[in-house]
Amino acid sequence: MKDCLTIGLIIADEMEYVPMRSYAQKHGGQRRDVYGLEGHALELQQEGKTIRVESVLCGIGMVNAAAATAFMAAGKPDYIINTGLSGGISGIARGEITLGTRFIEHDFDLRPMGYALGEKPGQEYIYTADEALNAHYQRLFPEAKAGCMVSGNCFVGDDKLRAFLKSTWQAMSCDMESAAVAYVCKKAGIGFAAVRRVSDDAGDDAPASYRQMNDKAESTLLDIVFQGIYAMFDNPALWR
């Protein structure tokens, strides 16, 4: 069995990244920028094993997330986790933790060419999380909601769009990065999970609710992500 794991963290927003920056500084991490993007690296050790955590502040949106994930994937980490705030769409309340099971780009649209919304010609377009990694977090946090996350290059703050995303894909939540990160991880053969927190209901009042939570730069979500990372020391299924 291997004695070292590398975990990559993709974080989009400056305020979402504040707790990561503080955590790295507090635990002896080092600044490690990635192609001009702010990043940090730190090592956790326990009973002869090492978990190296590398993070990057990728910027908001699908292109930013995909590019940063590709940069990180070049170093061949064992797993990549996307973490940040999401809009809740179905069966999910503000403040709850979510685990993505499926990931779809909701604004990829070739319908004028005869394709279904989201469908990419000649390639897979619904991506999935690493089952062992998702199961790991679900065991630790049984209250976390699992379901479909849809992503696109727009902030969803509209009751009609929220209803459309729910009816079209049975989406649990929406964001602007997770599907892009999932796609790159799929192509690179890297285990992926999205561990996110709901900041708003993706409806007409979503912008105000999102800003209220985002501006606090709380460590709640990052603490959960790192609890999961520390627990990896005792989960042999992830040391493959």
Short mmCIF file of N, CA and C in Angstrom, two decimals, residues 63-184:
data_model
loop_
_atom_site.label_atom_id
_atom_site.label_comp_id
_atom_site.label_asym_id
_atom_site.label_seq_id
_atom_site.Cartn_x
_atom_site.Cartn_y
_atom_site.Cartn_z
N VAL A 63 -14.48 28.16 -17.39
CA VAL A 63 -13.16 28.17 -18.03
C VAL A 63 -12.07 28.27 -16.97
N ASN A 64 -12.25 29.17 -16.01
CA ASN A 64 -11.25 29.30 -14.94
C ASN A 64 -11.08 27.99 -14.19
N ALA A 65 -12.19 27.34 -13.87
CA ALA A 65 -12.12 26.08 -13.12
C ALA A 65 -11.46 24.98 -13.92
N ALA A 66 -11.82 24.87 -15.20
CA ALA A 66 -11.23 23.82 -16.04
C ALA A 66 -9.73 24.03 -16.22
N ALA A 67 -9.32 25.29 -16.44
CA ALA A 67 -7.90 25.57 -16.64
C ALA A 67 -7.10 25.24 -15.39
N ALA A 68 -7.58 25.68 -14.23
CA ALA A 68 -6.85 25.42 -12.98
C ALA A 68 -6.79 23.93 -12.68
N THR A 69 -7.86 23.22 -12.98
CA THR A 69 -7.87 21.77 -12.75
C THR A 69 -6.89 21.07 -13.67
N ALA A 70 -6.80 21.53 -14.91
CA ALA A 70 -5.83 20.94 -15.84
C ALA A 70 -4.41 21.19 -15.36
N PHE A 71 -4.14 22.40 -14.88
CA PHE A 71 -2.81 22.70 -14.33
C PHE A 71 -2.50 21.74 -13.17
N MET A 72 -3.48 21.57 -12.28
CA MET A 72 -3.27 20.72 -11.12
C MET A 72 -3.16 19.25 -11.52
N ALA A 73 -3.94 18.83 -12.49
CA ALA A 73 -3.94 17.44 -12.93
C ALA A 73 -2.59 17.02 -13.51
N ALA A 74 -1.85 17.99 -14.05
CA ALA A 74 -0.54 17.68 -14.62
C ALA A 74 0.41 17.11 -13.57
N GLY A 75 0.18 17.45 -12.30
CA GLY A 75 0.99 16.92 -11.21
C GLY A 75 0.53 15.57 -10.72
N LYS A 76 -0.52 15.03 -11.33
CA LYS A 76 -1.06 13.70 -11.04
C LYS A 76 -1.43 13.49 -9.56
N PRO A 77 -2.31 14.35 -9.02
CA PRO A 77 -2.80 14.09 -7.66
C PRO A 77 -3.69 12.85 -7.64
N ASP A 78 -3.88 12.30 -6.46
CA ASP A 78 -4.73 11.12 -6.34
C ASP A 78 -6.21 11.50 -6.44
N TYR A 79 -6.56 12.63 -5.85
CA TYR A 79 -7.95 13.09 -5.86
C TYR A 79 -7.98 14.60 -6.00
N ILE A 80 -9.06 15.09 -6.58
CA ILE A 80 -9.32 16.53 -6.62
C ILE A 80 -10.72 16.77 -6.07
N ILE A 81 -10.82 17.75 -5.19
CA ILE A 81 -12.09 18.12 -4.57
C ILE A 81 -12.41 19.57 -4.93
N ASN A 82 -13.60 19.78 -5.44
CA ASN A 82 -14.09 21.14 -5.67
C ASN A 82 -14.97 21.54 -4.49
N THR A 83 -14.71 22.71 -3.94
CA THR A 83 -15.49 23.14 -2.79
C THR A 83 -15.82 24.62 -2.92
N GLY A 84 -17.00 24.99 -2.47
CA GLY A 84 -17.46 26.37 -2.58
C GLY A 84 -18.95 26.44 -2.29
N LEU A 85 -19.56 27.58 -2.61
CA LEU A 85 -20.97 27.79 -2.35
C LEU A 85 -21.81 27.45 -3.58
N SER A 86 -23.05 27.02 -3.32
CA SER A 86 -23.96 26.62 -4.39
C SER A 86 -25.34 27.20 -4.16
N GLY A 87 -26.13 27.23 -5.23
CA GLY A 87 -27.53 27.56 -5.10
C GLY A 87 -28.35 26.29 -4.93
N GLY A 88 -29.25 26.28 -3.98
CA GLY A 88 -30.08 25.10 -3.76
C GLY A 88 -31.28 25.10 -4.69
N ILE A 89 -31.55 23.96 -5.31
CA ILE A 89 -32.64 23.87 -6.28
C ILE A 89 -33.77 22.98 -5.79
N SER A 90 -33.44 21.80 -5.28
CA SER A 90 -34.49 20.84 -4.94
C SER A 90 -34.13 20.06 -3.68
N GLY A 91 -35.00 20.11 -2.70
CA GLY A 91 -34.83 19.32 -1.48
C GLY A 91 -33.63 19.69 -0.65
N ILE A 92 -33.23 20.94 -0.71
CA ILE A 92 -32.01 21.36 -0.03
C ILE A 92 -32.22 22.75 0.56
N ALA A 93 -31.71 22.96 1.76
CA ALA A 93 -31.92 24.23 2.45
C ALA A 93 -30.61 25.01 2.58
N ARG A 94 -30.74 26.30 2.76
CA ARG A 94 -29.58 27.16 2.94
C ARG A 94 -28.75 26.68 4.13
N GLY A 95 -27.43 26.59 3.92
CA GLY A 95 -26.51 26.16 4.97
C GLY A 95 -26.19 24.68 4.93
N GLU A 96 -26.95 23.89 4.17
CA GLU A 96 -26.69 22.46 4.12
C GLU A 96 -25.48 22.12 3.26
N ILE A 97 -24.85 20.99 3.58
CA ILE A 97 -23.69 20.50 2.84
C ILE A 97 -24.16 19.53 1.77
N THR A 98 -23.55 19.63 0.59
CA THR A 98 -23.95 18.79 -0.53
C THR A 98 -22.76 18.00 -1.07
N LEU A 99 -23.07 16.82 -1.59
CA LEU A 99 -22.11 15.97 -2.28
C LEU A 99 -22.66 15.69 -3.68
N GLY A 100 -21.94 16.08 -4.69
CA GLY A 100 -22.40 15.83 -6.05
C GLY A 100 -22.23 14.38 -6.44
N THR A 101 -23.23 13.83 -7.10
CA THR A 101 -23.14 12.47 -7.65
C THR A 101 -23.00 12.51 -9.17
N ARG A 102 -23.75 13.42 -9.81
CA ARG A 102 -23.66 13.64 -11.26
C ARG A 102 -23.44 15.13 -11.51
N PHE A 103 -22.76 15.43 -12.62
CA PHE A 103 -22.42 16.81 -12.95
C PHE A 103 -22.72 17.07 -14.42
N ILE A 104 -23.47 18.14 -14.69
CA ILE A 104 -23.91 18.46 -16.04
C ILE A 104 -23.72 19.95 -16.29
N GLU A 105 -23.30 20.32 -17.49
CA GLU A 105 -23.21 21.72 -17.89
C GLU A 105 -24.57 22.16 -18.40
N HIS A 106 -25.29 22.91 -17.61
CA HIS A 106 -26.69 23.21 -17.95
C HIS A 106 -26.84 24.24 -19.07
N ASP A 107 -25.76 24.98 -19.38
CA ASP A 107 -25.88 26.00 -20.42
C ASP A 107 -25.16 25.62 -21.72
N PHE A 108 -24.75 24.35 -21.85
CA PHE A 108 -24.18 23.89 -23.12
C PHE A 108 -25.35 23.56 -24.04
N ASP A 109 -25.47 24.30 -25.14
CA ASP A 109 -26.72 24.26 -25.89
C ASP A 109 -26.49 24.16 -27.40
N LEU A 110 -26.67 22.96 -27.94
CA LEU A 110 -26.62 22.74 -29.38
C LEU A 110 -27.99 22.28 -29.90
N ARG A 111 -29.04 22.72 -29.25
CA ARG A 111 -30.38 22.31 -29.67
C ARG A 111 -30.71 22.71 -31.11
N PRO A 112 -30.22 23.88 -31.60
CA PRO A 112 -30.49 24.20 -33.01
C PRO A 112 -29.90 23.18 -33.98
N MET A 113 -28.90 22.40 -33.50
CA MET A 113 -28.27 21.38 -34.34
C MET A 113 -28.87 19.99 -34.12
N GLY A 114 -29.92 19.92 -33.33
CA GLY A 114 -30.62 18.66 -33.15
C GLY A 114 -30.20 17.86 -31.93
N TYR A 115 -29.37 18.44 -31.06
CA TYR A 115 -28.93 17.75 -29.86
C TYR A 115 -29.77 18.18 -28.65
N ALA A 116 -29.78 17.35 -27.64
CA ALA A 116 -30.45 17.69 -26.39
C ALA A 116 -29.64 18.75 -25.65
N LEU A 117 -30.31 19.53 -24.84
CA LEU A 117 -29.62 20.51 -24.02
C LEU A 117 -28.58 19.82 -23.14
N GLY A 118 -27.36 20.31 -23.17
CA GLY A 118 -26.28 19.72 -22.39
C GLY A 118 -25.49 18.66 -23.13
N GLU A 119 -26.06 18.11 -24.19
CA GLU A 119 -25.41 17.03 -24.93
C GLU A 119 -24.23 17.55 -25.74
N LYS A 120 -23.11 16.82 -25.67
CA LYS A 120 -21.90 17.15 -26.44
C LYS A 120 -21.70 16.09 -27.51
N PRO A 121 -21.63 16.48 -28.76
CA PRO A 121 -21.52 15.48 -29.83
C PRO A 121 -20.32 14.55 -29.66
N GLY A 122 -20.59 13.27 -29.71
CA GLY A 122 -19.52 12.28 -29.71
C GLY A 122 -18.77 12.11 -28.42
N GLN A 123 -19.30 12.65 -27.31
CA GLN A 123 -18.58 12.47 -26.05
C GLN A 123 -19.55 12.43 -24.88
N GLU A 124 -19.06 11.90 -23.80
CA GLU A 124 -19.83 11.84 -22.57
C GLU A 124 -20.06 13.27 -22.06
N TYR A 125 -21.22 13.53 -21.52
CA TYR A 125 -21.48 14.88 -21.02
C TYR A 125 -22.12 14.89 -19.63
N ILE A 126 -22.33 13.72 -19.06
CA ILE A 126 -22.75 13.62 -17.67
C ILE A 126 -21.63 12.93 -16.91
N TYR A 127 -21.00 13.65 -16.00
CA TYR A 127 -19.83 13.14 -15.29
C TYR A 127 -20.25 12.69 -13.90
N THR A 128 -19.47 11.82 -13.30
CA THR A 128 -19.81 11.27 -11.99
C THR A 128 -18.66 11.44 -11.01
N ALA A 129 -19.01 11.44 -9.73
CA ALA A 129 -18.02 11.54 -8.67
C ALA A 129 -17.38 10.19 -8.42
N ASP A 130 -16.20 10.24 -7.79
CA ASP A 130 -15.54 9.00 -7.37
C ASP A 130 -16.37 8.36 -6.25
N GLU A 131 -16.80 7.14 -6.45
CA GLU A 131 -17.72 6.50 -5.51
C GLU A 131 -17.10 6.33 -4.13
N ALA A 132 -15.84 5.92 -4.09
CA ALA A 132 -15.19 5.69 -2.79
C ALA A 132 -15.01 7.00 -2.03
N LEU A 133 -14.66 8.06 -2.74
CA LEU A 133 -14.47 9.36 -2.09
C LEU A 133 -15.79 9.92 -1.60
N ASN A 134 -16.84 9.80 -2.41
CA ASN A 134 -18.16 10.25 -1.98
C ASN A 134 -18.65 9.46 -0.77
N ALA A 135 -18.45 8.13 -0.81
CA ALA A 135 -18.88 7.29 0.30
C ALA A 135 -18.13 7.66 1.58
N HIS A 136 -16.87 8.01 1.43
CA HIS A 136 -16.06 8.43 2.57
C HIS A 136 -16.67 9.64 3.26
N TYR A 137 -17.02 10.66 2.48
CA TYR A 137 -17.61 11.87 3.07
C TYR A 137 -19.03 11.61 3.57
N GLN A 138 -19.77 10.75 2.88
CA GLN A 138 -21.13 10.47 3.32
C GLN A 138 -21.14 9.74 4.65
N ARG A 139 -20.17 8.86 4.88
CA ARG A 139 -20.08 8.17 6.17
C ARG A 139 -19.77 9.16 7.29
N LEU A 140 -18.87 10.09 7.02
CA LEU A 140 -18.49 11.07 8.03
C LEU A 140 -19.58 12.08 8.30
N PHE A 141 -20.31 12.43 7.25
CA PHE A 141 -21.34 13.47 7.34
C PHE A 141 -22.65 12.93 6.74
N PRO A 142 -23.32 12.05 7.46
CA PRO A 142 -24.54 11.43 6.92
C PRO A 142 -25.65 12.43 6.64
N GLU A 143 -25.55 13.61 7.24
CA GLU A 143 -26.56 14.63 6.99
C GLU A 143 -26.37 15.34 5.65
N ALA A 144 -25.21 15.17 5.01
CA ALA A 144 -24.95 15.81 3.72
C ALA A 144 -25.92 15.27 2.67
N LYS A 145 -26.40 16.16 1.82
CA LYS A 145 -27.34 15.78 0.77
C LYS A 145 -26.56 15.42 -0.50
N ALA A 146 -26.91 14.32 -1.12
CA ALA A 146 -26.24 13.87 -2.34
C ALA A 146 -27.19 13.97 -3.52
N GLY A 147 -26.66 14.42 -4.67
CA GLY A 147 -27.51 14.52 -5.84
C GLY A 147 -26.80 15.18 -7.00
N CYS A 148 -27.59 15.52 -8.00
CA CYS A 148 -27.06 16.10 -9.24
C CYS A 148 -26.73 17.57 -9.06
N MET A 149 -25.53 17.95 -9.46
CA MET A 149 -25.11 19.35 -9.49
C MET A 149 -25.02 19.79 -10.95
N VAL A 150 -25.66 20.90 -11.27
CA VAL A 150 -25.55 21.46 -12.62
C VAL A 150 -24.73 22.74 -12.55
N SER A 151 -23.93 22.96 -13.60
CA SER A 151 -23.02 24.10 -13.62
C SER A 151 -23.16 24.87 -14.92
N GLY A 152 -22.88 26.16 -14.86
CA GLY A 152 -22.89 26.97 -16.07
C GLY A 152 -22.27 28.33 -15.81
N ASN A 153 -22.06 29.07 -16.86
CA ASN A 153 -21.43 30.39 -16.75
C ASN A 153 -22.46 31.48 -16.48
N CYS A 154 -23.30 31.25 -15.50
CA CYS A 154 -24.24 32.27 -15.07
C CYS A 154 -24.61 32.01 -13.62
N PHE A 155 -24.86 33.08 -12.90
CA PHE A 155 -25.36 32.96 -11.53
C PHE A 155 -26.87 32.74 -11.62
N VAL A 156 -27.34 31.64 -11.08
CA VAL A 156 -28.76 31.34 -11.14
C VAL A 156 -29.49 32.07 -10.02
N GLY A 157 -30.27 33.05 -10.41
CA GLY A 157 -31.06 33.83 -9.46
C GLY A 157 -32.40 34.16 -10.07
N ASP A 158 -33.11 33.13 -10.46
CA ASP A 158 -34.37 33.31 -11.19
C ASP A 158 -35.27 32.12 -10.92
N ASP A 159 -36.46 32.38 -10.46
CA ASP A 159 -37.37 31.29 -10.11
C ASP A 159 -37.67 30.37 -11.30
N LYS A 160 -37.83 30.95 -12.48
CA LYS A 160 -38.16 30.14 -13.66
C LYS A 160 -37.00 29.25 -14.06
N LEU A 161 -35.78 29.80 -14.04
CA LEU A 161 -34.62 28.98 -14.39
C LEU A 161 -34.40 27.88 -13.37
N ARG A 162 -34.59 28.19 -12.11
CA ARG A 162 -34.46 27.16 -11.07
C ARG A 162 -35.44 26.02 -11.33
N ALA A 163 -36.69 26.35 -11.64
CA ALA A 163 -37.69 25.32 -11.91
C ALA A 163 -37.31 24.51 -13.15
N PHE A 164 -36.74 25.17 -14.16
CA PHE A 164 -36.32 24.47 -15.37
C PHE A 164 -35.20 23.48 -15.07
N LEU A 165 -34.22 23.89 -14.29
CA LEU A 165 -33.11 23.00 -13.95
C LEU A 165 -33.58 21.82 -13.12
N LYS A 166 -34.56 22.05 -12.28
CA LYS A 166 -35.12 20.95 -11.48
C LYS A 166 -35.86 19.96 -12.37
N SER A 167 -36.69 20.44 -13.27
CA SER A 167 -37.49 19.54 -14.09
C SER A 167 -36.67 18.84 -15.17
N THR A 168 -35.63 19.51 -15.68
CA THR A 168 -34.85 18.95 -16.77
C THR A 168 -33.87 17.89 -16.29
N TRP A 169 -33.19 18.15 -15.17
CA TRP A 169 -32.14 17.23 -14.71
C TRP A 169 -32.33 16.74 -13.27
N GLN A 170 -33.46 17.07 -12.66
CA GLN A 170 -33.67 16.72 -11.25
C GLN A 170 -32.48 17.23 -10.42
N ALA A 171 -32.05 18.43 -10.75
CA ALA A 171 -30.87 19.00 -10.10
C ALA A 171 -31.12 19.29 -8.63
N MET A 172 -30.14 18.97 -7.82
CA MET A 172 -30.16 19.29 -6.40
C MET A 172 -29.67 20.72 -6.18
N SER A 173 -28.62 21.11 -6.93
CA SER A 173 -28.01 22.41 -6.72
C SER A 173 -27.35 22.89 -8.01
N CYS A 174 -26.95 24.16 -8.00
CA CYS A 174 -26.27 24.73 -9.16
C CYS A 174 -25.07 25.54 -8.71
N ASP A 175 -24.09 25.64 -9.59
CA ASP A 175 -22.88 26.40 -9.32
C ASP A 175 -22.23 26.77 -10.64
N MET A 176 -21.03 27.30 -10.59
CA MET A 176 -20.37 27.75 -11.82
C MET A 176 -19.02 27.05 -12.06
N GLU A 177 -18.79 25.91 -11.38
CA GLU A 177 -17.49 25.25 -11.54
C GLU A 177 -17.51 23.73 -11.53
N SER A 178 -18.37 23.09 -10.77
CA SER A 178 -18.18 21.66 -10.47
C SER A 178 -18.14 20.77 -11.71
N ALA A 179 -19.01 21.00 -12.68
CA ALA A 179 -19.03 20.15 -13.87
C ALA A 179 -17.75 20.29 -14.68
N ALA A 180 -17.19 21.50 -14.71
CA ALA A 180 -15.93 21.71 -15.44
C ALA A 180 -14.79 20.94 -14.78
N VAL A 181 -14.74 20.98 -13.46
CA VAL A 181 -13.70 20.24 -12.73
C VAL A 181 -13.91 18.74 -12.92
N ALA A 182 -15.17 18.30 -12.86
CA ALA A 182 -15.47 16.88 -13.05
C ALA A 182 -15.02 16.40 -14.42
N TYR A 183 -15.24 17.23 -15.45
CA TYR A 183 -14.85 16.85 -16.81
C TYR A 183 -13.34 16.63 -16.91
N VAL A 184 -12.55 17.58 -16.41
CA VAL A 184 -11.09 17.45 -16.50
C VAL A 184 -10.62 16.23 -15.72
#
